[in-house]
Amino acid sequence: MKEESRIAMLSIIVEDPEKTGRLNELLHACNAYIVGRMGIPYREKGLFLIAVAIDAPETVTSALTGQIGRIEGISVKTAYAKK
């Protein structure tokens, strides 16, 4: 049985810019599922705020979120659409 796709938003805060290489590798590996991505540099605070819209099976989104969350200096939260 094929797992149903769900729409989600990943909210990512990068506090250590040197870790963005690993983050980009993970996002690139899931690029078939990514609907859109927006990055906002908050230079005054030394942070980068990233929003990623994804339409993927929940297991893919959960795995991606878990991998991102294990990167030191990066925080991530996921919100799923109710549909």
mmCIF file of N, CA, C and O in Angstrom:
data_model
loop_
_atom_site.group_PDB
_atom_site.id
_atom_site.type_symbol
_atom_site.label_atom_id
_atom_site.label_comp_id
_atom_site.label_asym_id
_atom_site.label_seq_id
_atom_site.Cartn_x
_atom_site.Cartn_y
_atom_site.Cartn_z
ATOM 1 N N MET A 1 0.839 -1.188 0.000
ATOM 2 C CA MET A 1 0.000 0.000 0.000
ATOM 3 C C MET A 1 0.881 1.247 0.000
ATOM 4 O O MET A 1 1.772 1.388 0.835
ATOM 5 N N LYS A 2 0.627 2.133 -0.935
ATOM 6 C CA LYS A 2 1.409 3.360 -1.066
ATOM 7 C C LYS A 2 0.980 4.371 0.008
ATOM 8 O O LYS A 2 -0.207 4.598 0.218
ATOM 9 N N GLU A 3 1.967 4.956 0.668
ATOM 10 C CA GLU A 3 1.685 5.948 1.705
ATOM 11 C C GLU A 3 1.198 7.246 1.062
ATOM 12 O O GLU A 3 1.761 7.709 0.066
ATOM 13 N N GLU A 4 0.151 7.818 1.644
ATOM 14 C CA GLU A 4 -0.424 9.052 1.134
ATOM 15 C C GLU A 4 0.491 10.236 1.410
ATOM 16 O O GLU A 4 1.131 10.324 2.440
ATOM 17 N N SER A 5 0.530 11.150 0.468
ATOM 18 C CA SER A 5 1.337 12.359 0.584
ATOM 19 C C SER A 5 0.623 13.384 1.474
ATOM 20 O O SER A 5 -0.609 13.460 1.458
ATOM 21 N N ARG A 6 1.404 14.144 2.242
ATOM 22 C CA ARG A 6 0.842 15.211 3.083
ATOM 23 C C ARG A 6 1.642 16.483 2.870
ATOM 24 O O ARG A 6 2.858 16.449 2.707
ATOM 25 N N ILE A 7 0.953 17.599 2.925
ATOM 26 C CA ILE A 7 1.603 18.901 2.781
ATOM 27 C C ILE A 7 2.045 19.372 4.161
ATOM 28 O O ILE A 7 1.282 19.281 5.132
ATOM 29 N N ALA A 8 3.270 19.868 4.235
ATOM 30 C CA ALA A 8 3.806 20.350 5.504
ATOM 31 C C ALA A 8 4.705 21.551 5.268
ATOM 32 O O ALA A 8 5.202 21.779 4.158
ATOM 33 N N MET A 9 4.905 22.322 6.315
ATOM 34 C CA MET A 9 5.857 23.442 6.318
ATOM 35 C C MET A 9 6.936 23.140 7.342
ATOM 36 O O MET A 9 6.624 22.841 8.494
ATOM 37 N N LEU A 10 8.178 23.203 6.912
ATOM 38 C CA LEU A 10 9.302 23.065 7.828
ATOM 39 C C LEU A 10 9.808 24.468 8.134
ATOM 40 O O LEU A 10 10.079 25.248 7.213
ATOM 41 N N SER A 11 9.883 24.799 9.401
ATOM 42 C CA SER A 11 10.440 26.077 9.845
ATOM 43 C C SER A 11 11.820 25.783 10.409
ATOM 44 O O SER A 11 11.952 25.034 11.373
ATOM 45 N N ILE A 12 12.829 26.365 9.794
ATOM 46 C CA ILE A 12 14.213 26.060 10.144
ATOM 47 C C ILE A 12 14.913 27.333 10.582
ATOM 48 O O ILE A 12 14.818 28.369 9.910
ATOM 49 N N ILE A 13 15.621 27.264 11.709
ATOM 50 C CA ILE A 13 16.438 28.381 12.185
ATOM 51 C C ILE A 13 17.884 27.912 12.201
ATOM 52 O O ILE A 13 18.217 26.935 12.868
ATOM 53 N N VAL A 14 18.719 28.625 11.456
ATOM 54 C CA VAL A 14 20.139 28.299 11.392
ATOM 55 C C VAL A 14 20.900 29.300 12.249
ATOM 56 O O VAL A 14 20.922 30.494 11.942
ATOM 57 N N GLU A 15 21.503 28.808 13.325
ATOM 58 C CA GLU A 15 22.298 29.662 14.205
ATOM 59 C C GLU A 15 23.790 29.535 13.913
ATOM 60 O O GLU A 15 24.566 30.372 14.344
ATOM 61 N N ASP A 16 24.178 28.475 13.206
ATOM 62 C CA ASP A 16 25.578 28.259 12.835
ATOM 63 C C ASP A 16 25.653 28.142 11.319
ATOM 64 O O ASP A 16 25.425 27.073 10.757
ATOM 65 N N PRO A 17 25.988 29.249 10.627
ATOM 66 C CA PRO A 17 25.995 29.248 9.165
ATOM 67 C C PRO A 17 26.942 28.215 8.552
ATOM 68 O O PRO A 17 26.756 27.816 7.408
ATOM 69 N N GLU A 18 27.928 27.765 9.284
ATOM 70 C CA GLU A 18 28.853 26.764 8.754
ATOM 71 C C GLU A 18 28.181 25.404 8.560
ATOM 72 O O GLU A 18 28.734 24.531 7.888
ATOM 73 N N LYS A 19 26.994 25.208 9.129
ATOM 74 C CA LYS A 19 26.273 23.939 9.007
ATOM 75 C C LYS A 19 25.300 23.919 7.835
ATOM 76 O O LYS A 19 24.619 22.934 7.615
ATOM 77 N N THR A 20 25.231 25.012 7.085
ATOM 78 C CA THR A 20 24.254 25.058 5.991
ATOM 79 C C THR A 20 24.586 24.083 4.864
ATOM 80 O O THR A 20 23.693 23.682 4.128
ATOM 81 N N GLY A 21 25.838 23.692 4.721
ATOM 82 C CA GLY A 21 26.199 22.714 3.691
ATOM 83 C C GLY A 21 25.469 21.404 3.890
ATOM 84 O O GLY A 21 24.876 20.854 2.953
ATOM 85 N N ARG A 22 25.482 20.898 5.123
ATOM 86 C CA ARG A 22 24.783 19.635 5.433
ATOM 87 C C ARG A 22 23.276 19.809 5.259
ATOM 88 O O ARG A 22 22.596 18.929 4.734
ATOM 89 N N LEU A 23 22.742 20.940 5.696
ATOM 90 C CA LEU A 23 21.312 21.214 5.531
ATOM 91 C C LEU A 23 20.936 21.190 4.058
ATOM 92 O O LEU A 23 19.953 20.550 3.666
ATOM 93 N N ASN A 24 21.720 21.847 3.216
ATOM 94 C CA ASN A 24 21.422 21.880 1.778
ATOM 95 C C ASN A 24 21.524 20.501 1.149
ATOM 96 O O ASN A 24 20.747 20.177 0.244
ATOM 97 N N GLU A 25 22.446 19.654 1.618
ATOM 98 C CA GLU A 25 22.537 18.278 1.126
ATOM 99 C C GLU A 25 21.240 17.521 1.400
ATOM 100 O O GLU A 25 20.728 16.810 0.536
ATOM 101 N N LEU A 26 20.731 17.666 2.621
ATOM 102 C CA LEU A 26 19.497 16.967 2.999
ATOM 103 C C LEU A 26 18.303 17.465 2.189
ATOM 104 O O LEU A 26 17.481 16.672 1.714
ATOM 105 N N LEU A 27 18.210 18.781 2.025
ATOM 106 C CA LEU A 27 17.096 19.341 1.260
ATOM 107 C C LEU A 27 17.204 18.927 -0.214
ATOM 108 O O LEU A 27 16.196 18.611 -0.845
ATOM 109 N N HIS A 28 18.403 18.915 -0.741
ATOM 110 C CA HIS A 28 18.591 18.504 -2.140
ATOM 111 C C HIS A 28 18.169 17.045 -2.348
ATOM 112 O O HIS A 28 17.581 16.709 -3.379
ATOM 113 N N ALA A 29 18.432 16.201 -1.365
ATOM 114 C CA ALA A 29 18.053 14.788 -1.468
ATOM 115 C C ALA A 29 16.537 14.616 -1.533
ATOM 116 O O ALA A 29 16.050 13.606 -2.042
ATOM 117 N N CYS A 30 15.800 15.597 -1.043
ATOM 118 C CA CYS A 30 14.324 15.532 -1.052
ATOM 119 C C CYS A 30 13.716 16.522 -2.041
ATOM 120 O O CYS A 30 12.521 16.835 -1.947
ATOM 121 N N ASN A 31 14.512 17.005 -2.993
ATOM 122 C CA ASN A 31 14.018 18.065 -3.874
ATOM 123 C C ASN A 31 12.799 17.660 -4.706
ATOM 124 O O ASN A 31 12.032 18.515 -5.124
ATOM 125 N N ALA A 32 12.582 16.377 -4.916
ATOM 126 C CA ALA A 32 11.401 15.934 -5.670
ATOM 127 C C ALA A 32 10.106 16.236 -4.920
ATOM 128 O O ALA A 32 9.046 16.322 -5.532
ATOM 129 N N TYR A 33 10.196 16.398 -3.610
ATOM 130 C CA TYR A 33 9.018 16.648 -2.775
ATOM 131 C C TYR A 33 8.849 18.124 -2.417
ATOM 132 O O TYR A 33 7.784 18.527 -1.949
ATOM 133 N N ILE A 34 9.886 18.920 -2.584
ATOM 134 C CA ILE A 34 9.842 20.315 -2.132
ATOM 135 C C ILE A 34 9.043 21.160 -3.116
ATOM 136 O O ILE A 34 9.327 21.187 -4.312
ATOM 137 N N VAL A 35 8.033 21.844 -2.577
ATOM 138 C CA VAL A 35 7.165 22.709 -3.369
ATOM 139 C C VAL A 35 7.802 24.095 -3.500
ATOM 140 O O VAL A 35 7.734 24.728 -4.544
ATOM 141 N N GLY A 36 8.400 24.571 -2.419
ATOM 142 C CA GLY A 36 9.026 25.892 -2.427
ATOM 143 C C GLY A 36 9.870 26.095 -1.185
ATOM 144 O O GLY A 36 9.722 25.382 -0.182
ATOM 145 N N ARG A 37 10.749 27.076 -1.280
ATOM 146 C CA ARG A 37 11.674 27.341 -0.177
ATOM 147 C C ARG A 37 11.947 28.836 -0.132
ATOM 148 O O ARG A 37 12.126 29.468 -1.172
ATOM 149 N N MET A 38 11.962 29.392 1.079
ATOM 150 C CA MET A 38 12.245 30.813 1.246
ATOM 151 C C MET A 38 13.245 30.970 2.377
ATOM 152 O O MET A 38 13.070 30.406 3.460
ATOM 153 N N GLY A 39 14.307 31.712 2.130
ATOM 154 C CA GLY A 39 15.304 31.961 3.154
ATOM 155 C C GLY A 39 15.383 33.441 3.469
ATOM 156 O O GLY A 39 15.333 34.275 2.562
ATOM 157 N N ILE A 40 15.492 33.738 4.749
ATOM 158 C CA ILE A 40 15.585 35.127 5.192
ATOM 159 C C ILE A 40 16.818 35.276 6.068
ATOM 160 O O ILE A 40 16.865 34.722 7.175
ATOM 161 N N PRO A 41 17.822 36.023 5.605
ATOM 162 C CA PRO A 41 18.972 36.267 6.472
ATOM 163 C C PRO A 41 18.623 37.365 7.479
ATOM 164 O O PRO A 41 18.120 38.418 7.109
ATOM 165 N N TYR A 42 18.832 37.083 8.742
ATOM 166 C CA TYR A 42 18.586 38.072 9.801
ATOM 167 C C TYR A 42 19.962 38.459 10.334
ATOM 168 O O TYR A 42 20.422 37.965 11.356
ATOM 169 N N ARG A 43 20.627 39.313 9.580
ATOM 170 C CA ARG A 43 22.030 39.646 9.831
ATOM 171 C C ARG A 43 22.266 40.269 11.201
ATOM 172 O O ARG A 43 23.287 40.007 11.830
ATOM 173 N N GLU A 44 21.330 41.082 11.659
ATOM 174 C CA GLU A 44 21.497 41.747 12.950
ATOM 175 C C GLU A 44 21.622 40.743 14.101
ATOM 176 O O GLU A 44 22.266 41.008 15.105
ATOM 177 N N LYS A 45 20.997 39.583 13.936
ATOM 178 C CA LYS A 45 21.029 38.543 14.972
ATOM 179 C C LYS A 45 21.959 37.389 14.606
ATOM 180 O O LYS A 45 22.149 36.470 15.390
ATOM 181 N N GLY A 46 22.505 37.420 13.399
ATOM 182 C CA GLY A 46 23.385 36.345 12.956
ATOM 183 C C GLY A 46 22.658 35.030 12.717
ATOM 184 O O GLY A 46 23.234 33.960 12.892
ATOM 185 N N LEU A 47 21.391 35.115 12.305
ATOM 186 C CA LEU A 47 20.558 33.935 12.069
ATOM 187 C C LEU A 47 20.091 33.886 10.624
ATOM 188 O O LEU A 47 20.046 34.906 9.942
ATOM 189 N N PHE A 48 19.714 32.690 10.201
ATOM 190 C CA PHE A 48 19.048 32.506 8.917
ATOM 191 C C PHE A 48 17.746 31.775 9.191
ATOM 192 O O PHE A 48 17.731 30.757 9.883
ATOM 193 N N LEU A 49 16.648 32.314 8.679
ATOM 194 C CA LEU A 49 15.322 31.730 8.856
ATOM 195 C C LEU A 49 14.902 31.138 7.513
ATOM 196 O O LEU A 49 14.940 31.827 6.488
ATOM 197 N N ILE A 50 14.526 29.870 7.520
ATOM 198 C CA ILE A 50 14.183 29.186 6.275
ATOM 199 C C ILE A 50 12.822 28.511 6.428
ATOM 200 O O ILE A 50 12.572 27.829 7.422
ATOM 201 N N ALA A 51 11.966 28.712 5.432
ATOM 202 C CA ALA A 51 10.674 28.031 5.378
ATOM 203 C C ALA A 51 10.690 27.123 4.154
ATOM 204 O O ALA A 51 11.045 27.559 3.054
ATOM 205 N N VAL A 52 10.326 25.859 4.360
ATOM 206 C CA VAL A 52 10.300 24.891 3.261
ATOM 207 C C VAL A 52 8.913 24.264 3.196
ATOM 208 O O VAL A 52 8.441 23.685 4.175
ATOM 209 N N ALA A 53 8.254 24.396 2.046
ATOM 210 C CA ALA A 53 6.966 23.741 1.820
ATOM 211 C C ALA A 53 7.253 22.408 1.138
ATOM 212 O O ALA A 53 8.000 22.354 0.157
ATOM 213 N N ILE A 54 6.675 21.335 1.682
ATOM 214 C CA ILE A 54 6.955 19.996 1.179
ATOM 215 C C ILE A 54 5.647 19.214 1.039
ATOM 216 O O ILE A 54 4.733 19.369 1.854
ATOM 217 N N ASP A 55 5.551 18.425 -0.009
ATOM 218 C CA ASP A 55 4.399 17.558 -0.257
ATOM 219 C C ASP A 55 4.957 16.147 -0.425
ATOM 220 O O ASP A 55 5.412 15.779 -1.505
ATOM 221 N N ALA A 56 4.961 15.394 0.669
ATOM 222 C CA ALA A 56 5.634 14.091 0.690
ATOM 223 C C ALA A 56 4.914 13.154 1.644
ATOM 224 O O ALA A 56 4.132 13.594 2.492
ATOM 225 N N PRO A 57 5.205 11.859 1.542
ATOM 226 C CA PRO A 57 4.694 10.940 2.557
ATOM 227 C C PRO A 57 5.204 11.376 3.937
ATOM 228 O O PRO A 57 6.321 11.903 4.049
ATOM 229 N N GLU A 58 4.386 11.166 4.939
ATOM 230 C CA GLU A 58 4.746 11.619 6.282
ATOM 231 C C GLU A 58 6.064 11.009 6.760
ATOM 232 O O GLU A 58 6.832 11.656 7.470
ATOM 233 N N THR A 59 6.357 9.788 6.341
ATOM 234 C CA THR A 59 7.611 9.160 6.758
ATOM 235 C C THR A 59 8.821 9.901 6.186
ATOM 236 O O THR A 59 9.848 10.029 6.843
ATOM 237 N N VAL A 60 8.689 10.406 4.957
ATOM 238 C CA VAL A 60 9.777 11.168 4.335
ATOM 239 C C VAL A 60 9.971 12.485 5.071
ATOM 240 O O VAL A 60 11.098 12.865 5.420
ATOM 241 N N THR A 61 8.872 13.193 5.333
ATOM 242 C CA THR A 61 8.949 14.470 6.039
ATOM 243 C C THR A 61 9.515 14.277 7.439
ATOM 244 O O THR A 61 10.384 15.033 7.885
ATOM 245 N N SER A 62 9.057 13.259 8.131
ATOM 246 C CA SER A 62 9.535 12.980 9.483
ATOM 247 C C SER A 62 11.026 12.642 9.495
ATOM 248 O O SER A 62 11.783 13.120 10.345
ATOM 249 N N ALA A 63 11.462 11.838 8.542
ATOM 250 C CA ALA A 63 12.877 11.470 8.457
ATOM 251 C C ALA A 63 13.732 12.702 8.166
ATOM 252 O O ALA A 63 14.790 12.898 8.779
ATOM 253 N N LEU A 64 13.276 13.537 7.245
ATOM 254 C CA LEU A 64 14.007 14.755 6.909
ATOM 255 C C LEU A 64 14.109 15.677 8.118
ATOM 256 O O LEU A 64 15.186 16.183 8.447
ATOM 257 N N THR A 65 12.984 15.873 8.801
ATOM 258 C CA THR A 65 12.972 16.725 9.990
ATOM 259 C C THR A 65 13.923 16.184 11.060
ATOM 260 O O THR A 65 14.665 16.939 11.685
ATOM 261 N N GLY A 66 13.921 14.879 11.262
ATOM 262 C CA GLY A 66 14.807 14.269 12.243
ATOM 263 C C GLY A 66 16.270 14.468 11.898
ATOM 264 O O GLY A 66 17.088 14.784 12.764
ATOM 265 N N GLN A 67 16.609 14.300 10.618
ATOM 266 C CA GLN A 67 17.995 14.485 10.192
ATOM 267 C C GLN A 67 18.440 15.934 10.348
ATOM 268 O O GLN A 67 19.556 16.204 10.795
ATOM 269 N N ILE A 68 17.560 16.860 9.996
ATOM 270 C CA ILE A 68 17.889 18.280 10.146
ATOM 271 C C ILE A 68 18.048 18.625 11.622
ATOM 272 O O ILE A 68 18.972 19.339 12.018
ATOM 273 N N GLY A 69 17.152 18.104 12.453
ATOM 274 C CA GLY A 69 17.182 18.397 13.884
ATOM 275 C C GLY A 69 18.434 17.898 14.588
ATOM 276 O O GLY A 69 18.789 18.395 15.651
ATOM 277 N N ARG A 70 19.113 16.922 13.993
ATOM 278 C CA ARG A 70 20.344 16.399 14.596
ATOM 279 C C ARG A 70 21.586 17.217 14.230
ATOM 280 O O ARG A 70 22.665 16.962 14.739
ATOM 281 N N ILE A 71 21.422 18.197 13.354
ATOM 282 C CA ILE A 71 22.556 19.052 12.996
ATOM 283 C C ILE A 71 22.720 20.102 14.090
ATOM 284 O O ILE A 71 21.797 20.889 14.348
ATOM 285 N N GLU A 72 23.871 20.121 14.715
ATOM 286 C CA GLU A 72 24.135 21.097 15.782
ATOM 287 C C GLU A 72 24.101 22.505 15.186
ATOM 288 O O GLU A 72 24.642 22.756 14.112
ATOM 289 N N GLY A 73 23.418 23.411 15.876
ATOM 290 C CA GLY A 73 23.325 24.792 15.410
ATOM 291 C C GLY A 73 22.137 25.059 14.509
ATOM 292 O O GLY A 73 21.970 26.169 14.004
ATOM 293 N N ILE A 74 21.282 24.032 14.301
ATOM 294 C CA ILE A 74 20.088 24.193 13.472
ATOM 295 C C ILE A 74 18.883 23.629 14.209
ATOM 296 O O ILE A 74 18.945 22.534 14.759
ATOM 297 N N SER A 75 17.784 24.389 14.222
ATOM 298 C CA SER A 75 16.528 23.952 14.844
ATOM 299 C C SER A 75 15.472 23.830 13.753
ATOM 300 O O SER A 75 15.470 24.606 12.793
ATOM 301 N N VAL A 76 14.556 22.872 13.924
ATOM 302 C CA VAL A 76 13.505 22.680 12.928
ATOM 303 C C VAL A 76 12.210 22.249 13.608
ATOM 304 O O VAL A 76 12.225 21.514 14.601
ATOM 305 N N LYS A 77 11.103 22.740 13.094
ATOM 306 C CA LYS A 77 9.760 22.333 13.525
ATOM 307 C C LYS A 77 8.927 22.122 12.272
ATOM 308 O O LYS A 77 9.124 22.793 11.254
ATOM 309 N N THR A 78 7.958 21.217 12.366
ATOM 310 C CA THR A 78 7.111 20.897 11.231
ATOM 311 C C THR A 78 5.648 21.097 11.574
ATOM 312 O O THR A 78 5.209 20.684 12.643
ATOM 313 N N ALA A 79 4.918 21.713 10.663
ATOM 314 C CA ALA A 79 3.463 21.854 10.790
ATOM 315 C C ALA A 79 2.829 21.208 9.564
ATOM 316 O O ALA A 79 3.247 21.471 8.437
ATOM 317 N N TYR A 80 1.841 20.328 9.810
ATOM 318 C CA TYR A 80 1.155 19.621 8.722
ATOM 319 C C TYR A 80 -0.182 20.280 8.423
ATOM 320 O O TYR A 80 -0.893 20.718 9.316
ATOM 321 N N ALA A 81 -0.550 20.284 7.124
ATOM 322 C CA ALA A 81 -1.877 20.731 6.716
ATOM 323 C C ALA A 81 -2.895 19.710 7.235
ATOM 324 O O ALA A 81 -2.603 18.520 7.323
ATOM 325 N N LYS A 82 -4.089 20.161 7.533
ATOM 326 C CA LYS A 82 -5.120 19.259 8.068
ATOM 327 C C LYS A 82 -5.713 18.373 6.988
ATOM 328 O O LYS A 82 -6.266 17.337 7.291
ATOM 329 N N LYS A 83 -5.623 18.762 5.737
ATOM 330 C CA LYS A 83 -6.175 17.972 4.617
ATOM 331 C C LYS A 83 -5.272 16.822 4.297
ATOM 332 O O LYS A 83 -4.091 16.879 4.291
#
